mmCIF file of C-alpha atoms and ligand atoms in Angstrom:
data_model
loop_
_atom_site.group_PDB
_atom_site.id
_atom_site.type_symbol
_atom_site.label_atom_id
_atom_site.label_comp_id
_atom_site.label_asym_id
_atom_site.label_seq_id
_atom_site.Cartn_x
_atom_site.Cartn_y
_atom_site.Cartn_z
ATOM 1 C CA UNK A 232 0.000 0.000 0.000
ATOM 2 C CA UNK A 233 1.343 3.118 -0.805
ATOM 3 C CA UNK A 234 1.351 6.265 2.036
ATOM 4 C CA UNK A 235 1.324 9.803 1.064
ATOM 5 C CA UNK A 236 4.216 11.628 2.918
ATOM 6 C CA UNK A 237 4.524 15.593 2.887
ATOM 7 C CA UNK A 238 7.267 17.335 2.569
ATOM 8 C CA UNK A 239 7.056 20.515 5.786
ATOM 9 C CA UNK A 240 8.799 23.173 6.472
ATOM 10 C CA UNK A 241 8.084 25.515 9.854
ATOM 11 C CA UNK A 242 8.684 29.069 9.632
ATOM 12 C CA UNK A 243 9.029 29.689 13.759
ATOM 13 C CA UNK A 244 10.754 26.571 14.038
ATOM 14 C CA UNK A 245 12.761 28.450 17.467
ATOM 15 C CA UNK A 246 9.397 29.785 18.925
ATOM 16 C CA UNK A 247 7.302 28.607 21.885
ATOM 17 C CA UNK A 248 4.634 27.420 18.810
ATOM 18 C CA UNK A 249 7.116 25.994 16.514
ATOM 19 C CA UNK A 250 8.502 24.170 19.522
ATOM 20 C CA UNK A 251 4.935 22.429 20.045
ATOM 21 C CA UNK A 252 4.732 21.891 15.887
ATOM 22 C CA UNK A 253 7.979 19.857 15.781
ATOM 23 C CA UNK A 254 6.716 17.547 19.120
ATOM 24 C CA UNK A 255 3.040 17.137 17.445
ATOM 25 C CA UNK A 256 4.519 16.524 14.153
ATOM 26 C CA UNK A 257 5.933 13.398 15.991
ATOM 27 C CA UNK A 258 3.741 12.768 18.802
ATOM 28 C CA UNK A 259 0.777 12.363 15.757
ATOM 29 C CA UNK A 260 2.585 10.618 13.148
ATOM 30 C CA UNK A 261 2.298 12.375 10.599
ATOM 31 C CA UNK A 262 3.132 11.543 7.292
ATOM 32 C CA UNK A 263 6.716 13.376 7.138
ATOM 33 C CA UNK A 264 9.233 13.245 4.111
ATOM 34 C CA UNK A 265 11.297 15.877 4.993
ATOM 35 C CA UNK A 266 11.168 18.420 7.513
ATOM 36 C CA UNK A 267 12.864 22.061 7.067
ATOM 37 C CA UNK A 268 13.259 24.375 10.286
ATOM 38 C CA UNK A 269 13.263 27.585 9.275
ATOM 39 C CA UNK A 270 13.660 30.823 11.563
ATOM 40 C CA UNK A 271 15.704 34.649 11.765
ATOM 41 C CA UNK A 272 19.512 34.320 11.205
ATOM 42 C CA UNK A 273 19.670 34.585 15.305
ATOM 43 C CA UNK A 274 18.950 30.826 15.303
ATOM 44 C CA UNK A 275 21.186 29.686 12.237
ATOM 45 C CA UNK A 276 22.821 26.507 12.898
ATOM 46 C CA UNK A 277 21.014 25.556 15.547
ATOM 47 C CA UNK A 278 20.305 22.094 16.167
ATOM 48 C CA UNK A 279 16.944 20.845 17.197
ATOM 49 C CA UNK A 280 16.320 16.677 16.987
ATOM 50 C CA UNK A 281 12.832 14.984 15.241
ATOM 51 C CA UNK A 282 12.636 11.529 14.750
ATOM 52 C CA UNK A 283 15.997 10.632 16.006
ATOM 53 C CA UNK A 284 17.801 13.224 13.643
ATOM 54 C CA UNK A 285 19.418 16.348 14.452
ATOM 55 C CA UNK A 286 18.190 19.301 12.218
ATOM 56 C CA UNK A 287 20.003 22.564 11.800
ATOM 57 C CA UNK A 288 17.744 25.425 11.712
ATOM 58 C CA UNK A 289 18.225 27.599 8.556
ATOM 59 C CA UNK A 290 17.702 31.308 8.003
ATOM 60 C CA UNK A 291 14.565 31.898 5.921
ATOM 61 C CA UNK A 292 15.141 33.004 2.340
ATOM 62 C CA UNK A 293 13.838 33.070 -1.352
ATOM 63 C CA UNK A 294 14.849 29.549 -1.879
ATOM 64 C CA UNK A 295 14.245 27.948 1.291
ATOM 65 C CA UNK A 296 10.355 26.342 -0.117
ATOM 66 C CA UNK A 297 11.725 24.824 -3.408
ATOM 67 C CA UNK A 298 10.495 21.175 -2.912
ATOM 68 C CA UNK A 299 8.390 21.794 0.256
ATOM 69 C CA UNK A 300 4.572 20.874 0.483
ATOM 70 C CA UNK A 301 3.685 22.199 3.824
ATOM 71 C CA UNK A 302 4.758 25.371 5.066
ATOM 72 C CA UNK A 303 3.886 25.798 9.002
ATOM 73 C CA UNK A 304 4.378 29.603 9.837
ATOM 74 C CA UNK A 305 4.665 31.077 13.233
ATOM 75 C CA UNK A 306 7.124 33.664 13.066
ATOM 76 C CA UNK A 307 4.766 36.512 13.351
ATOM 77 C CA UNK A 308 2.478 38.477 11.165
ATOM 78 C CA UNK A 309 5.354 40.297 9.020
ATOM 79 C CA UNK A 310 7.115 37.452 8.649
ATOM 80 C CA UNK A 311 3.986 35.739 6.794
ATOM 81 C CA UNK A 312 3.596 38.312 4.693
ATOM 82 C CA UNK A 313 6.681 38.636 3.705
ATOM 83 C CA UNK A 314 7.373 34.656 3.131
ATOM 84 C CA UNK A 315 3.758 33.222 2.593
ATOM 85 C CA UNK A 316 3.269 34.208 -0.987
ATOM 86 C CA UNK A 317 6.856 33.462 -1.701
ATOM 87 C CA UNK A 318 6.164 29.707 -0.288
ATOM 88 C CA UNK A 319 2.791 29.649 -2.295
ATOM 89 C CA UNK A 320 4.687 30.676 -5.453
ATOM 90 C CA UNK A 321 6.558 27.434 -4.993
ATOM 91 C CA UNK A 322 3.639 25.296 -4.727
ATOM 92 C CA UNK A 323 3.820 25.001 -0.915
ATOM 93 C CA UNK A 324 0.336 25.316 1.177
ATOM 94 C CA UNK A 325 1.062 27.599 4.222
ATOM 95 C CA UNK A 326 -1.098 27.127 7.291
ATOM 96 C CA UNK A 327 -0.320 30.704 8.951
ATOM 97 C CA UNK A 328 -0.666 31.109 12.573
ATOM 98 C CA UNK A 329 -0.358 34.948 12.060
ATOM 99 C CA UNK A 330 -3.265 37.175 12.107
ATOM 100 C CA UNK A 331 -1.876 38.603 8.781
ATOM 101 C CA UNK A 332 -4.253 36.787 6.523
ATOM 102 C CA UNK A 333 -7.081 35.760 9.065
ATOM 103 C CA UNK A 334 -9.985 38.428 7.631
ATOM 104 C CA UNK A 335 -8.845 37.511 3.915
ATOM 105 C CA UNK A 336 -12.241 36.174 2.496
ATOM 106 C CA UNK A 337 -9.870 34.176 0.044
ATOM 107 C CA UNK A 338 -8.197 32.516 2.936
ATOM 108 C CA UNK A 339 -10.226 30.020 4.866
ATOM 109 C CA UNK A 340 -10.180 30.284 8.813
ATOM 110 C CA UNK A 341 -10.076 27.163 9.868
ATOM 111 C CA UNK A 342 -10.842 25.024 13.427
ATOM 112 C CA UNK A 343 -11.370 21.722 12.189
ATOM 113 C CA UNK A 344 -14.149 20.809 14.794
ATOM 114 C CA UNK A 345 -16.207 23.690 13.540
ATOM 115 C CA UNK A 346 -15.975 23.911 9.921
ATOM 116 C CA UNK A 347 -13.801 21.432 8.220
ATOM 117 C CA UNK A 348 -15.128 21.615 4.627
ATOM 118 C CA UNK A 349 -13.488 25.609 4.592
ATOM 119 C CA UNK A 350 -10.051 23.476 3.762
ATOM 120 C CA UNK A 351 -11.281 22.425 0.662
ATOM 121 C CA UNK A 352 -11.893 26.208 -1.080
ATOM 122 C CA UNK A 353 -8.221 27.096 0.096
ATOM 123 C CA UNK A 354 -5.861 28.998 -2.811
ATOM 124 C CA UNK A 355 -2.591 28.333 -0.991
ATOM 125 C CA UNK A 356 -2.479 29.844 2.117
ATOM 126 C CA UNK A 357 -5.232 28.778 4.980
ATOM 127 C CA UNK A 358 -5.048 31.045 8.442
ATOM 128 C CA UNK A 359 -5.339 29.280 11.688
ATOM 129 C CA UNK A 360 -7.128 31.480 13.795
ATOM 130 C CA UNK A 361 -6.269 33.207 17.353
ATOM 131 C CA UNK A 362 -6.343 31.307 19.971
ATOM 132 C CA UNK A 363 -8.840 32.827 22.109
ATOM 133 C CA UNK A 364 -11.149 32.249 19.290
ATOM 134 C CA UNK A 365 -10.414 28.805 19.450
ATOM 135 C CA UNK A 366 -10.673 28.278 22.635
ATOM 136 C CA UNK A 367 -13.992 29.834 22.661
ATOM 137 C CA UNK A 368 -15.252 28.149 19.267
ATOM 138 C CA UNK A 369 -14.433 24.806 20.990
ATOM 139 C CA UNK A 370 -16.969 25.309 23.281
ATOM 140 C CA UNK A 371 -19.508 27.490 22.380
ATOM 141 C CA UNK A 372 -19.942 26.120 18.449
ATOM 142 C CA UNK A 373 -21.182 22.829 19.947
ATOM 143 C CA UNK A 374 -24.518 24.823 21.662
ATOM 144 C CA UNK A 375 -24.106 27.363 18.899
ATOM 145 C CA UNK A 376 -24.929 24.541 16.607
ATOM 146 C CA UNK A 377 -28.065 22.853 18.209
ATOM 147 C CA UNK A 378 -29.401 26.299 19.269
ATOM 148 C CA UNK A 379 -27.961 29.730 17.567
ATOM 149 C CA UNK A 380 -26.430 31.699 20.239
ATOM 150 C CA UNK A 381 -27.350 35.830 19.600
ATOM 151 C CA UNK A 382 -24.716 37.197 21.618
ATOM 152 C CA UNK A 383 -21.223 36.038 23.644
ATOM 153 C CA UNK A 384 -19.974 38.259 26.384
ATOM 154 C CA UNK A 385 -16.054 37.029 27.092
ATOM 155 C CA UNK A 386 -13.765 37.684 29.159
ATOM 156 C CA UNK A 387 -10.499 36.486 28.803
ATOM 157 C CA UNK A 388 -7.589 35.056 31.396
ATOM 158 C CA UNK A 389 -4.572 35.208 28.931
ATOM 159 C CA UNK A 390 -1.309 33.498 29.347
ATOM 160 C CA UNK A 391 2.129 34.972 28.449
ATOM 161 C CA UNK A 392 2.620 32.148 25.745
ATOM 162 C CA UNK A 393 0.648 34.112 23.686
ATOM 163 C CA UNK A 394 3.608 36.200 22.969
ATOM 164 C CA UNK A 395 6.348 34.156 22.733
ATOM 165 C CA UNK A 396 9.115 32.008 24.625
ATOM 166 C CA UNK A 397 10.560 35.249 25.062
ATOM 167 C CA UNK A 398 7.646 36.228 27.083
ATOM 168 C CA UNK A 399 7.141 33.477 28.847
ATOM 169 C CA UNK A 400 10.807 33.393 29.819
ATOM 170 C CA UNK A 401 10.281 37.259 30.843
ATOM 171 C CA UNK A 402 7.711 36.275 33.402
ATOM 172 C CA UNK A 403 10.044 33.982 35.558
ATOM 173 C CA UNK A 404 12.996 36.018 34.959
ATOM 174 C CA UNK A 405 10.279 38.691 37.045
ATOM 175 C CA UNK A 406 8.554 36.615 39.787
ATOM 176 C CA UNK A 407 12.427 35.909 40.445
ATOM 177 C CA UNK A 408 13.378 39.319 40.649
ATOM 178 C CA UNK A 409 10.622 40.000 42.639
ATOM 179 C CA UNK A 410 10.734 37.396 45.176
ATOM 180 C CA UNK A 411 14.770 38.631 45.425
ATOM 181 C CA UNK A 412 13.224 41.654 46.193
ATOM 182 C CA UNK A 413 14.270 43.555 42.742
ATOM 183 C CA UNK A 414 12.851 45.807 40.372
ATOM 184 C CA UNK A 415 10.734 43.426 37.477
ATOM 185 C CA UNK A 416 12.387 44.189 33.970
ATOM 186 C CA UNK A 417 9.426 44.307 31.344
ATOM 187 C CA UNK A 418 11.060 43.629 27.711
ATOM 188 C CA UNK A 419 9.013 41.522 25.401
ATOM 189 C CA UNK A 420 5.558 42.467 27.066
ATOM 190 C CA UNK A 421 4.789 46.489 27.918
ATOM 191 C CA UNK A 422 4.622 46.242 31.919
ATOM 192 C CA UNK A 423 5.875 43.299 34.446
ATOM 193 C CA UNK A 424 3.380 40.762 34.471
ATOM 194 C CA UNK A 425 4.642 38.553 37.380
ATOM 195 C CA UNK A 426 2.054 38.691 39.998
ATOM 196 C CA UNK A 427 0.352 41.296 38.173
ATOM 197 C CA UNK A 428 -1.762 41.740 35.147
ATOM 198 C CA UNK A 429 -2.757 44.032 32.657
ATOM 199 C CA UNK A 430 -5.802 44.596 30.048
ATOM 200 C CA UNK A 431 -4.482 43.069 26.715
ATOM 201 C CA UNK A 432 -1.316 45.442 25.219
ATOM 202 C CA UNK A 433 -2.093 44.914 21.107
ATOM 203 C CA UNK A 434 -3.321 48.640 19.437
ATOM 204 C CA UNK A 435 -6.778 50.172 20.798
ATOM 205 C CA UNK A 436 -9.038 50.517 17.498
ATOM 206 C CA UNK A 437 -11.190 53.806 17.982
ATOM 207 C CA UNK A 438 -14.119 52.049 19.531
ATOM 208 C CA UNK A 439 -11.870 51.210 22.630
ATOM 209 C CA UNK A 440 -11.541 47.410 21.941
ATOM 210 C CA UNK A 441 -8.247 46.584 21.258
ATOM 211 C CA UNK A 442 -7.146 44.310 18.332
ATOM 212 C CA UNK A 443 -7.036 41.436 20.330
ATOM 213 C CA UNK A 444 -10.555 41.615 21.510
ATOM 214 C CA UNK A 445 -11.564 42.453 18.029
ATOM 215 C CA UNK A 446 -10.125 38.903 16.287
ATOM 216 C CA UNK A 447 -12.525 37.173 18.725
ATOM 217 C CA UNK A 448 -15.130 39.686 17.424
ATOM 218 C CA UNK A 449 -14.657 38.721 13.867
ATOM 219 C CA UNK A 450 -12.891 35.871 13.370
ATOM 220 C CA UNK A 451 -15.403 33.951 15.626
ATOM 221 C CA UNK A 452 -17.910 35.111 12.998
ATOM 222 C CA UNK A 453 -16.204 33.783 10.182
ATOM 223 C CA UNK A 454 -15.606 30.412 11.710
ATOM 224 C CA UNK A 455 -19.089 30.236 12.389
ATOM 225 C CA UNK A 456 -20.616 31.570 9.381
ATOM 226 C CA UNK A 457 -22.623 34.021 11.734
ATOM 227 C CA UNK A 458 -21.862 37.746 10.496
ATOM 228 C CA UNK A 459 -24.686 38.988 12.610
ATOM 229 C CA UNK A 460 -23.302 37.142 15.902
ATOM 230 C CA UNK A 461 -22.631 40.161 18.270
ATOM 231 C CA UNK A 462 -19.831 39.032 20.550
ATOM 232 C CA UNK A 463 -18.486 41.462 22.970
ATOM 233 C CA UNK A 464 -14.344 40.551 24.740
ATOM 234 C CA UNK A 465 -12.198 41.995 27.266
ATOM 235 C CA UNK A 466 -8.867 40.609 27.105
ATOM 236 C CA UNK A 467 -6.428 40.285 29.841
ATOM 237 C CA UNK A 468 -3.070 39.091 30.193
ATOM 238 C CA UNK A 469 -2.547 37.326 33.659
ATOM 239 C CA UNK A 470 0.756 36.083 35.120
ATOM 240 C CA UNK A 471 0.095 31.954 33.823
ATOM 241 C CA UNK A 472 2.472 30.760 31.340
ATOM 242 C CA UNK A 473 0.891 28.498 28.857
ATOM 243 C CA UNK A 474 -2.845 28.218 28.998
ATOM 244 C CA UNK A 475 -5.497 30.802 28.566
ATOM 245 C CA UNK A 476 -8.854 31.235 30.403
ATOM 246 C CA UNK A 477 -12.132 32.600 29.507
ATOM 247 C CA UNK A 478 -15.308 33.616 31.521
ATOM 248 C CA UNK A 479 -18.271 33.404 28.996
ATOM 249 C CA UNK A 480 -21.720 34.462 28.877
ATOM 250 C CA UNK A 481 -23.454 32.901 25.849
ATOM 251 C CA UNK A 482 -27.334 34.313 24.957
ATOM 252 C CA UNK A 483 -29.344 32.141 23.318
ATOM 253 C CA UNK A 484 -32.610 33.077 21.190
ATOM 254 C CA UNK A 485 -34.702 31.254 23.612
ATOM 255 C CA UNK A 486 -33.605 29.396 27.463
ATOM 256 C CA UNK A 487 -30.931 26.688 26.990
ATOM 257 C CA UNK A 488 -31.413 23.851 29.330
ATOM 258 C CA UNK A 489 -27.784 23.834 32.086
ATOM 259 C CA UNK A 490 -27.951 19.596 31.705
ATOM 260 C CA UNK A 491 -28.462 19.731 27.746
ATOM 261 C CA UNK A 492 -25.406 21.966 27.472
ATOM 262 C CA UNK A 493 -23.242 19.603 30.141
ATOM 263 C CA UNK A 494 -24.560 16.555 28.281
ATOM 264 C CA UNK A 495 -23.875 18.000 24.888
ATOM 265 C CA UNK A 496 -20.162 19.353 25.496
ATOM 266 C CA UNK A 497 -19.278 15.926 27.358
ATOM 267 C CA UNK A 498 -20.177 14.384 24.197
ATOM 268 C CA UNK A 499 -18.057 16.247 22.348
ATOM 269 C CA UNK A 500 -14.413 15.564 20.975
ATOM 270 C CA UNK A 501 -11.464 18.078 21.514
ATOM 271 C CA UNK A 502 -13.828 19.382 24.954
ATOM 272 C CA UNK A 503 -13.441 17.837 28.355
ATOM 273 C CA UNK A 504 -16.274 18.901 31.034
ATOM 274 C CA UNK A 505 -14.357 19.533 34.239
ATOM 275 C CA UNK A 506 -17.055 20.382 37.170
ATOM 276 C CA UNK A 507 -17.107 18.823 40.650
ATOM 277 C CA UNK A 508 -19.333 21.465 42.354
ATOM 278 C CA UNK A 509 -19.063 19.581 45.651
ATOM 279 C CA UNK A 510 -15.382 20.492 45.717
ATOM 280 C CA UNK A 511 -15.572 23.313 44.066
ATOM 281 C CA UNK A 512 -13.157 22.267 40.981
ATOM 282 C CA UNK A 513 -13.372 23.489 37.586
ATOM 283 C CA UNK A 514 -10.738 23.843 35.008
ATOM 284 C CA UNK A 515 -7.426 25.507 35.827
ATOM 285 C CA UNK A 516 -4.533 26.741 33.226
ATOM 286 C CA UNK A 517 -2.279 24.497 35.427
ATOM 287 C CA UNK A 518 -4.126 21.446 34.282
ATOM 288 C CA UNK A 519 -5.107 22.412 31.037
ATOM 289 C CA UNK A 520 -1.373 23.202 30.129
ATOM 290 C CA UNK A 521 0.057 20.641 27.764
ATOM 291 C CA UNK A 522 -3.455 18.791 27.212
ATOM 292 C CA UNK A 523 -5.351 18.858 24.141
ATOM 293 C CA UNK A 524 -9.200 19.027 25.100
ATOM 294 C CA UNK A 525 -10.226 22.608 26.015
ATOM 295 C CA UNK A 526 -11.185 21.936 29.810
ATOM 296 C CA UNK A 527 -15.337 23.247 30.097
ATOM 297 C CA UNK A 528 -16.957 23.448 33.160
ATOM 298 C CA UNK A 529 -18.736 25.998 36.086
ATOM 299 C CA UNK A 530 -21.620 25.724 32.902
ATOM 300 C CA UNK A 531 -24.468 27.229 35.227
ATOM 301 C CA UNK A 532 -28.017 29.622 34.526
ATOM 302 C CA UNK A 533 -27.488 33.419 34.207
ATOM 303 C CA UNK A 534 -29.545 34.595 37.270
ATOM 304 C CA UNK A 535 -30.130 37.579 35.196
ATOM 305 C CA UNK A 536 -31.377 36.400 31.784
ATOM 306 C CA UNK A 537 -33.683 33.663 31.143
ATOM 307 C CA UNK A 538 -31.641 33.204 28.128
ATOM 308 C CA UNK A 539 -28.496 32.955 28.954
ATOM 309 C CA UNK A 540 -25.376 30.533 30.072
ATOM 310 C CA UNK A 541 -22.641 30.829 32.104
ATOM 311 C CA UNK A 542 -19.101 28.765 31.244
ATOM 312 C CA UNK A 543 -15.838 28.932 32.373
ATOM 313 C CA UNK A 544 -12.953 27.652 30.193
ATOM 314 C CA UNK A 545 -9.152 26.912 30.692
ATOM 315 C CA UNK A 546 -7.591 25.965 27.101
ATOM 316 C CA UNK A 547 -3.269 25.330 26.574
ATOM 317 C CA UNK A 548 -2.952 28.139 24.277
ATOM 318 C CA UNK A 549 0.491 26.657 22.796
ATOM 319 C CA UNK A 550 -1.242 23.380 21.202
ATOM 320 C CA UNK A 551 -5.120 23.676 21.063
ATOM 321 C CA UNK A 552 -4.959 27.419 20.350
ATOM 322 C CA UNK A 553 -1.929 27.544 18.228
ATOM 323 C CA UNK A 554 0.403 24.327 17.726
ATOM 324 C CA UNK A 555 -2.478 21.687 17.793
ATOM 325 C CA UNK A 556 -5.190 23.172 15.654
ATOM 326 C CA UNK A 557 -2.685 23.731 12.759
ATOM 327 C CA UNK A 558 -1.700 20.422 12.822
ATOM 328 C CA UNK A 559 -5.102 19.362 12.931
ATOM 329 C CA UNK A 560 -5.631 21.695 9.489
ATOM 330 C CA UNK A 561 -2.559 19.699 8.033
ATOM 331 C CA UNK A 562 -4.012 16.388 8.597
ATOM 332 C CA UNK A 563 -7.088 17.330 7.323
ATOM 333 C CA UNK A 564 -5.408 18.632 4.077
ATOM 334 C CA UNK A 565 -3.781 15.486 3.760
ATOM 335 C CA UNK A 566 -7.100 13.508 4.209
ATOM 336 C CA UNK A 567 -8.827 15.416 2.056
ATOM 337 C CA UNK A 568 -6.063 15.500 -0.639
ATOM 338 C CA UNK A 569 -5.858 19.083 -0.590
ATOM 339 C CA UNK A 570 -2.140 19.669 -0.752
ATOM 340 C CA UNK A 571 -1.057 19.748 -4.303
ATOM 341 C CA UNK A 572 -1.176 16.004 -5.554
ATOM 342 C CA UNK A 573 2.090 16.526 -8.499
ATOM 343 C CA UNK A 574 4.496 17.949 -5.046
ATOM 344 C CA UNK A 575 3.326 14.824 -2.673
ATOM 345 C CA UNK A 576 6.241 11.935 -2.858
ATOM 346 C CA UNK A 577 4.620 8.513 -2.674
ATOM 347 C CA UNK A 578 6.055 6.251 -0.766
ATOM 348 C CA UNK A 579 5.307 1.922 -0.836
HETATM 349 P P1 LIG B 209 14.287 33.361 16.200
HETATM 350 O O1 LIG B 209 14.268 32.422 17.373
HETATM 351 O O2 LIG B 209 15.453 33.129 15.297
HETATM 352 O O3 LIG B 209 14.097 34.791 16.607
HETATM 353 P P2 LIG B 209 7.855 33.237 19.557
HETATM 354 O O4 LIG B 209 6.457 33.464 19.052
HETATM 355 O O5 LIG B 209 7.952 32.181 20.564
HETATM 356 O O6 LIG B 209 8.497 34.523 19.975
HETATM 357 O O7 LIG B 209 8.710 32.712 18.271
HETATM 358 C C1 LIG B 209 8.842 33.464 17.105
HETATM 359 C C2 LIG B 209 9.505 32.602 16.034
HETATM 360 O O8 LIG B 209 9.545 33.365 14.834
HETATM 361 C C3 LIG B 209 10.944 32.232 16.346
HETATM 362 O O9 LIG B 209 11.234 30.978 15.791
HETATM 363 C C4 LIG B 209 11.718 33.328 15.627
HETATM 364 O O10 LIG B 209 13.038 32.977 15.275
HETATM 365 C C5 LIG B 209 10.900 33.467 14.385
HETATM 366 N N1 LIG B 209 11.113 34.760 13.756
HETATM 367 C C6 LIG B 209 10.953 35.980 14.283
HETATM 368 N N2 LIG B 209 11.249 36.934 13.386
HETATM 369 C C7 LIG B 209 11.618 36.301 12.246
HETATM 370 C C8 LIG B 209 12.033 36.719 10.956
HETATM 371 N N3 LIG B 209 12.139 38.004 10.642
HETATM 372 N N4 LIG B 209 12.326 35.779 10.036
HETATM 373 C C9 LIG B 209 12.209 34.469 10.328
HETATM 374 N N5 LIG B 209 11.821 34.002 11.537
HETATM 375 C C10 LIG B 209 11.522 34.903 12.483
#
């Protein structure tokens, strides 16, 4: 029997979400010819193993997606638009985890839970969306889908994965400095976010949301095919490094039975319900880190709106909402024989 195998590349290769892509690459099995670990010329030379083999990253250049199939890009939004086209020229398909190409209507926005059959109608590049809104999809798309929600109120519990190793690496380098009595440094993110935290630091569009909150605004639209959802988000960044949180008020057009909504998201893959109200446990970012489901639970009636639903969610933001959903759009690609058939080797 013959097994297609796909030649990748990962833009990122260095980052905290290129890190996750080379261990899921593995940890799934899938169907690698070649792998290429691209990143900036900082990381040139440097050797990261897969599969037993020692790879040497390479700086990313013009030539550097000759003969690839698969392009996995988390280096940031300039990056992919700098690089994306170029890798599409060569007859690569780039899954971007940037939010450079999200809002594209040519570019499908993909969680493959929620709407799988956008993969097919891709013209190259396909953008994986922001985690937040993939966390949220994850659990909100399953009620969404047996009753149309009219409007999600979120509030978000943000990691400092979301931007970058370097960040992440920032935040210990601080609760160290801190518990040695010193002044926090704040680098990578605007203010110290050991035992601190801070509203969300990407630009403030003129209606006061910031960008951040607006991706969860739009892009959960698009991944829903619901223009007219109205979704309101207040993003936070909170001193956790690797999973994300988010309080969420979902309004339905009419009341939404509590044990429907439990029964339905226990039934549901990629979602684990986490309650024990006797103990008062629900999901935690500690737990959640390095896990795939997207831990649901505290689901409870709105004491204020007939209507409405309460949920709490803890999500890692490295795999589910980055790493893991990409991957996910790869194998689907694959399964769906949507990378270009004449640049997939065959092996038997
Ligand atoms: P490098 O480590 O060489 O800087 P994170 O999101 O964790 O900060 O990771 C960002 C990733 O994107 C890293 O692998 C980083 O490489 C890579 N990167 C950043 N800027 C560029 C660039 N201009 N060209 C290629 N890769 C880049």
């Amino acid at each position: 029997m013959s097994e297609k195998k796909v030649r990748v590349a990962i833009l990122g290769a260095t980052g905290a979400v290129g890190t996750e892509l080379i261990a899921l690459l593995q940890e799934r099995q899938f169907p690698v010819a070649s792998l290429k670990l691209l990143a900036s010329p900082r990381s040139a030379g440097r050797k990261i193993s897969f599969g037993g083999e020692s790879l040497t990253v390479e700086p990313v250049e013009e030539k550097s997606f000759q003969g690839i199939d698969l392009v996995l890009a988390s280096a940031g939004g300039s990056t992919s638009k700098k690089w994306a086209e170029v890798a599409v020229k060569a007859g690569a398909v780039t899954i971007d985890n940037s939010s450079a190409f999200r809002m594209d209507p040519d570019v499908p926005l993909i969680v493959p839970e929620i709407n799988p059959e956008a993969a097919s109608q891709h013209q190259g590049i396909i953008a994986n969306p922001n985690c937040t809104t993939i966390l949220m999809g994850m659990a909100v798309y399953p009620l969404h889908r047996i009753q149309p929600i009219d409007r999600i109120i979120v509030a978000t519990y943000q990691s400092a994965s979301g931007a970058g190793a370097r960040a992440m690496e920032e935040v210990k380098i601080q609760s160290r400095a801190i518990l040695e009595g010193k002044e926090p440094q704040a680098e990578i993110l605007p203010y110290p976010l050991a035992f601190n935290l801070f509203p969300h630091n990407s630009p403030l569009g003129e209606n006061g949301y910031c960008q951040e909150e607006m991706k969860m605004v739009n892009e959960t639209r698009k991944i829903f095919n619901a223009p007219q959802l109205r979704v309101s988000a207040t993003c936070i960044r909170v001193p956790v490094l690797r999973a994300h949180s988010e309080a969420i008020n979902l309004e339905f057009n009419a009341p939404f039975p509590v044990q429907k909504a439990r029964e339905i998201l226990s039934a549901t893959p990629g979602v684990r319900l986490v309650e024990d109200w006797q103990k008062n446990y629900f999901p935690m970012p500690i737990e959640a880190s390095g896990q795939d489901d997207v831990f649901v639970g505290r689901i409870r009636q709105d004491i204020s709106h007939p209507n409405c639903l309460e949920l709490w969610l803890s999500g890692d933001q490295i795999r589910k909402g980055a790493a893991l959903n990409a991957i996910q759009i790869a194998e689907l690609l694959v399964e769906k024989n949507c990378l270009k058939p004449q640049r997939i080797a065959v092996s038997v």
